Short mmCIF file of N, CA and C in Angstrom, two decimals:
data_model
loop_
_atom_site.label_atom_id
_atom_site.label_comp_id
_atom_site.label_asym_id
_atom_site.label_seq_id
_atom_site.Cartn_x
_atom_site.Cartn_y
_atom_site.Cartn_z
N UNK A 115 19.94 4.18 9.71
CA UNK A 115 21.24 4.76 9.88
C UNK A 115 21.25 6.19 9.35
N UNK A 116 20.21 6.59 8.70
CA UNK A 116 20.15 7.95 8.15
C UNK A 116 20.30 8.97 9.27
N UNK A 117 21.10 9.97 9.00
CA UNK A 117 21.34 11.06 9.95
C UNK A 117 21.93 10.58 11.28
N UNK A 118 22.70 9.49 11.24
CA UNK A 118 23.34 9.02 12.46
C UNK A 118 24.85 9.18 12.34
N UNK A 119 25.53 8.97 13.44
CA UNK A 119 26.99 9.09 13.42
C UNK A 119 27.64 7.97 12.61
N UNK A 120 26.86 6.95 12.22
CA UNK A 120 27.39 5.84 11.43
C UNK A 120 27.11 5.98 9.93
N UNK A 121 26.62 7.11 9.53
CA UNK A 121 26.31 7.36 8.12
C UNK A 121 27.54 7.17 7.22
N UNK A 122 28.72 7.44 7.76
CA UNK A 122 29.95 7.33 6.98
C UNK A 122 30.18 5.91 6.46
N UNK A 123 29.58 4.91 7.09
CA UNK A 123 29.76 3.52 6.68
C UNK A 123 29.34 3.31 5.23
N UNK A 124 28.34 4.06 4.78
CA UNK A 124 27.87 3.93 3.41
C UNK A 124 28.96 4.26 2.39
N UNK A 125 29.96 5.04 2.78
CA UNK A 125 31.03 5.37 1.84
C UNK A 125 31.88 4.14 1.51
N UNK A 126 31.78 3.09 2.32
CA UNK A 126 32.55 1.88 2.07
C UNK A 126 31.80 0.88 1.18
N UNK A 127 30.55 1.15 0.85
CA UNK A 127 29.77 0.23 0.02
C UNK A 127 30.29 0.26 -1.41
N UNK A 128 30.45 -0.94 -1.97
CA UNK A 128 30.93 -1.06 -3.34
C UNK A 128 30.15 -2.17 -4.04
N UNK A 129 29.96 -2.02 -5.32
CA UNK A 129 29.27 -3.06 -6.09
C UNK A 129 30.27 -3.79 -6.96
N UNK A 130 31.28 -4.39 -6.33
CA UNK A 130 32.31 -5.10 -7.04
C UNK A 130 32.30 -6.58 -6.63
N UNK A 131 32.90 -7.41 -7.47
CA UNK A 131 33.00 -8.83 -7.17
C UNK A 131 34.06 -9.05 -6.09
N UNK A 132 33.77 -9.96 -5.17
CA UNK A 132 34.73 -10.27 -4.10
C UNK A 132 35.78 -11.25 -4.58
N UNK A 133 36.94 -11.15 -4.00
CA UNK A 133 38.01 -12.09 -4.29
C UNK A 133 37.67 -13.44 -3.66
N UNK A 134 38.07 -14.54 -4.29
CA UNK A 134 37.84 -15.86 -3.69
C UNK A 134 38.60 -16.00 -2.37
N UNK A 135 38.08 -16.82 -1.49
CA UNK A 135 38.71 -17.15 -0.20
C UNK A 135 38.96 -15.92 0.67
N UNK A 136 38.06 -14.97 0.63
CA UNK A 136 38.16 -13.80 1.51
C UNK A 136 36.95 -13.76 2.41
N UNK A 137 37.04 -13.03 3.48
CA UNK A 137 35.94 -12.87 4.42
C UNK A 137 35.24 -11.54 4.16
N UNK A 138 33.95 -11.53 4.37
CA UNK A 138 33.19 -10.29 4.30
C UNK A 138 32.35 -10.18 5.57
N UNK A 139 31.99 -8.98 5.91
CA UNK A 139 31.12 -8.71 7.05
C UNK A 139 29.88 -8.02 6.51
N UNK A 140 28.73 -8.54 6.91
CA UNK A 140 27.46 -7.97 6.48
C UNK A 140 26.67 -7.55 7.72
N UNK A 141 26.19 -6.35 7.70
CA UNK A 141 25.36 -5.84 8.80
C UNK A 141 23.93 -5.76 8.30
N UNK A 142 23.05 -6.50 8.97
CA UNK A 142 21.64 -6.46 8.63
C UNK A 142 20.93 -5.66 9.71
N UNK A 143 20.37 -4.54 9.32
CA UNK A 143 19.78 -3.61 10.27
C UNK A 143 18.26 -3.68 10.21
N UNK A 144 17.65 -3.65 11.36
CA UNK A 144 16.19 -3.64 11.43
C UNK A 144 15.64 -2.22 11.30
N UNK A 145 14.34 -2.14 11.36
CA UNK A 145 13.69 -0.83 11.23
C UNK A 145 12.52 -0.78 12.21
N UNK A 146 12.41 0.30 12.94
CA UNK A 146 11.27 0.49 13.84
C UNK A 146 11.25 -0.45 15.03
N UNK A 147 12.44 -0.83 15.52
CA UNK A 147 12.46 -1.79 16.62
C UNK A 147 11.91 -1.21 17.91
N UNK A 148 12.06 0.08 18.10
CA UNK A 148 11.51 0.70 19.31
C UNK A 148 9.99 0.52 19.35
N UNK A 149 9.34 0.79 18.24
CA UNK A 149 7.89 0.61 18.15
C UNK A 149 7.52 -0.87 18.32
N UNK A 150 8.29 -1.74 17.70
CA UNK A 150 8.07 -3.18 17.79
C UNK A 150 8.20 -3.66 19.23
N UNK A 151 9.26 -3.20 19.93
CA UNK A 151 9.48 -3.64 21.31
C UNK A 151 8.41 -3.08 22.25
N UNK A 152 7.92 -1.89 21.95
CA UNK A 152 6.83 -1.32 22.76
C UNK A 152 5.54 -2.11 22.54
N UNK A 153 5.26 -2.46 21.29
CA UNK A 153 4.04 -3.20 20.97
C UNK A 153 3.97 -4.53 21.71
N UNK A 154 5.10 -5.22 21.82
CA UNK A 154 5.12 -6.53 22.46
C UNK A 154 5.55 -6.47 23.92
N UNK A 155 5.75 -5.28 24.44
CA UNK A 155 6.03 -5.10 25.86
C UNK A 155 7.35 -5.71 26.33
N UNK A 156 8.38 -5.64 25.49
CA UNK A 156 9.67 -6.16 25.90
C UNK A 156 10.19 -5.33 27.07
N UNK A 157 10.74 -6.00 28.06
CA UNK A 157 11.27 -5.32 29.23
C UNK A 157 12.77 -5.11 29.08
N UNK A 158 13.23 -3.94 29.50
CA UNK A 158 14.66 -3.64 29.46
C UNK A 158 15.27 -4.02 30.80
N UNK A 159 16.49 -4.38 30.87
CA UNK A 159 17.34 -4.80 29.76
C UNK A 159 17.21 -6.29 29.54
N UNK A 160 17.31 -6.75 28.38
CA UNK A 160 17.42 -8.18 28.06
C UNK A 160 16.15 -9.00 28.30
N UNK A 161 15.07 -8.60 27.70
CA UNK A 161 13.84 -9.40 27.73
C UNK A 161 14.12 -10.74 27.03
N UNK A 162 13.84 -11.84 27.70
CA UNK A 162 14.15 -13.17 27.16
C UNK A 162 13.48 -13.39 25.80
N UNK A 163 12.24 -12.94 25.63
CA UNK A 163 11.54 -13.14 24.35
C UNK A 163 12.24 -12.40 23.21
N UNK A 164 12.69 -11.17 23.48
CA UNK A 164 13.37 -10.39 22.45
C UNK A 164 14.72 -11.01 22.11
N UNK A 165 15.46 -11.46 23.12
CA UNK A 165 16.75 -12.10 22.87
C UNK A 165 16.58 -13.39 22.07
N UNK A 166 15.56 -14.18 22.44
CA UNK A 166 15.29 -15.42 21.70
C UNK A 166 14.89 -15.11 20.25
N UNK A 167 14.15 -14.03 20.06
CA UNK A 167 13.75 -13.63 18.71
C UNK A 167 14.97 -13.24 17.87
N UNK A 168 15.88 -12.45 18.43
CA UNK A 168 17.09 -12.07 17.70
C UNK A 168 17.96 -13.29 17.39
N UNK A 169 18.05 -14.22 18.35
CA UNK A 169 18.82 -15.44 18.12
C UNK A 169 18.19 -16.29 17.02
N UNK A 170 16.87 -16.37 17.02
CA UNK A 170 16.17 -17.13 15.98
C UNK A 170 16.39 -16.51 14.61
N UNK A 171 16.40 -15.19 14.54
CA UNK A 171 16.64 -14.50 13.27
C UNK A 171 18.06 -14.80 12.77
N UNK A 172 19.04 -14.73 13.67
CA UNK A 172 20.42 -15.03 13.28
C UNK A 172 20.56 -16.49 12.85
N UNK A 173 19.90 -17.39 13.55
CA UNK A 173 19.92 -18.81 13.18
C UNK A 173 19.29 -19.02 11.82
N UNK A 174 18.19 -18.32 11.55
CA UNK A 174 17.53 -18.42 10.24
C UNK A 174 18.43 -17.98 9.11
N UNK A 175 19.19 -16.91 9.33
CA UNK A 175 20.13 -16.44 8.30
C UNK A 175 21.22 -17.48 8.08
N UNK A 176 21.74 -18.06 9.16
CA UNK A 176 22.77 -19.09 9.04
C UNK A 176 22.27 -20.31 8.26
N UNK A 177 21.02 -20.70 8.51
CA UNK A 177 20.46 -21.86 7.80
C UNK A 177 20.21 -21.55 6.33
N UNK A 178 19.77 -20.34 6.05
CA UNK A 178 19.45 -19.95 4.67
C UNK A 178 20.71 -19.77 3.82
N UNK A 179 21.78 -19.31 4.45
CA UNK A 179 23.03 -19.03 3.74
C UNK A 179 24.15 -19.84 4.40
N UNK A 180 24.33 -21.09 3.99
CA UNK A 180 25.24 -21.99 4.69
C UNK A 180 26.72 -21.60 4.65
N UNK A 181 27.11 -20.68 3.78
CA UNK A 181 28.51 -20.24 3.76
C UNK A 181 28.84 -19.28 4.89
N UNK A 182 27.82 -18.80 5.57
CA UNK A 182 28.05 -17.90 6.71
C UNK A 182 28.49 -18.75 7.90
N UNK A 183 29.53 -18.30 8.59
CA UNK A 183 30.06 -19.10 9.70
C UNK A 183 29.82 -18.47 11.07
N UNK A 184 29.27 -17.25 11.12
CA UNK A 184 29.09 -16.59 12.41
C UNK A 184 28.00 -15.54 12.29
N UNK A 185 27.15 -15.46 13.31
CA UNK A 185 26.11 -14.42 13.35
C UNK A 185 25.87 -14.02 14.80
N UNK A 186 25.47 -12.77 15.00
CA UNK A 186 25.10 -12.32 16.34
C UNK A 186 24.08 -11.20 16.23
N UNK A 187 23.38 -10.96 17.32
CA UNK A 187 22.39 -9.89 17.36
C UNK A 187 22.77 -8.84 18.40
N UNK A 188 22.40 -7.61 18.11
CA UNK A 188 22.69 -6.51 19.02
C UNK A 188 21.62 -5.45 18.84
N UNK A 189 21.14 -4.90 19.93
CA UNK A 189 20.14 -3.85 19.83
C UNK A 189 20.37 -2.81 20.91
N UNK A 190 20.32 -1.55 20.53
CA UNK A 190 20.42 -0.48 21.51
C UNK A 190 19.13 -0.35 22.31
N UNK A 191 18.09 -1.03 21.92
CA UNK A 191 16.84 -1.00 22.68
C UNK A 191 16.98 -1.67 24.04
N UNK A 192 18.02 -2.45 24.23
CA UNK A 192 18.19 -3.18 25.48
C UNK A 192 19.27 -2.57 26.36
N UNK A 193 19.73 -1.39 26.03
CA UNK A 193 20.76 -0.75 26.86
C UNK A 193 20.13 0.15 27.86
#
């Protein structure tokens, strides 16, 4: 996200305790996905292997952290 139009999001980061019974949103960002997708020959748009991989990653996070109720994947590499 460095030097991107979304850099302002970092201004919302806080190291405070959350209130009970509230919702939070967490964005988990990858790194070097363009190189990764080139290495494995993912086809644009919507290579089934890449979509299945993102879904498996989201499923893994849901299993690891059972308090999470929703996950999704999105990549600009497939636009």
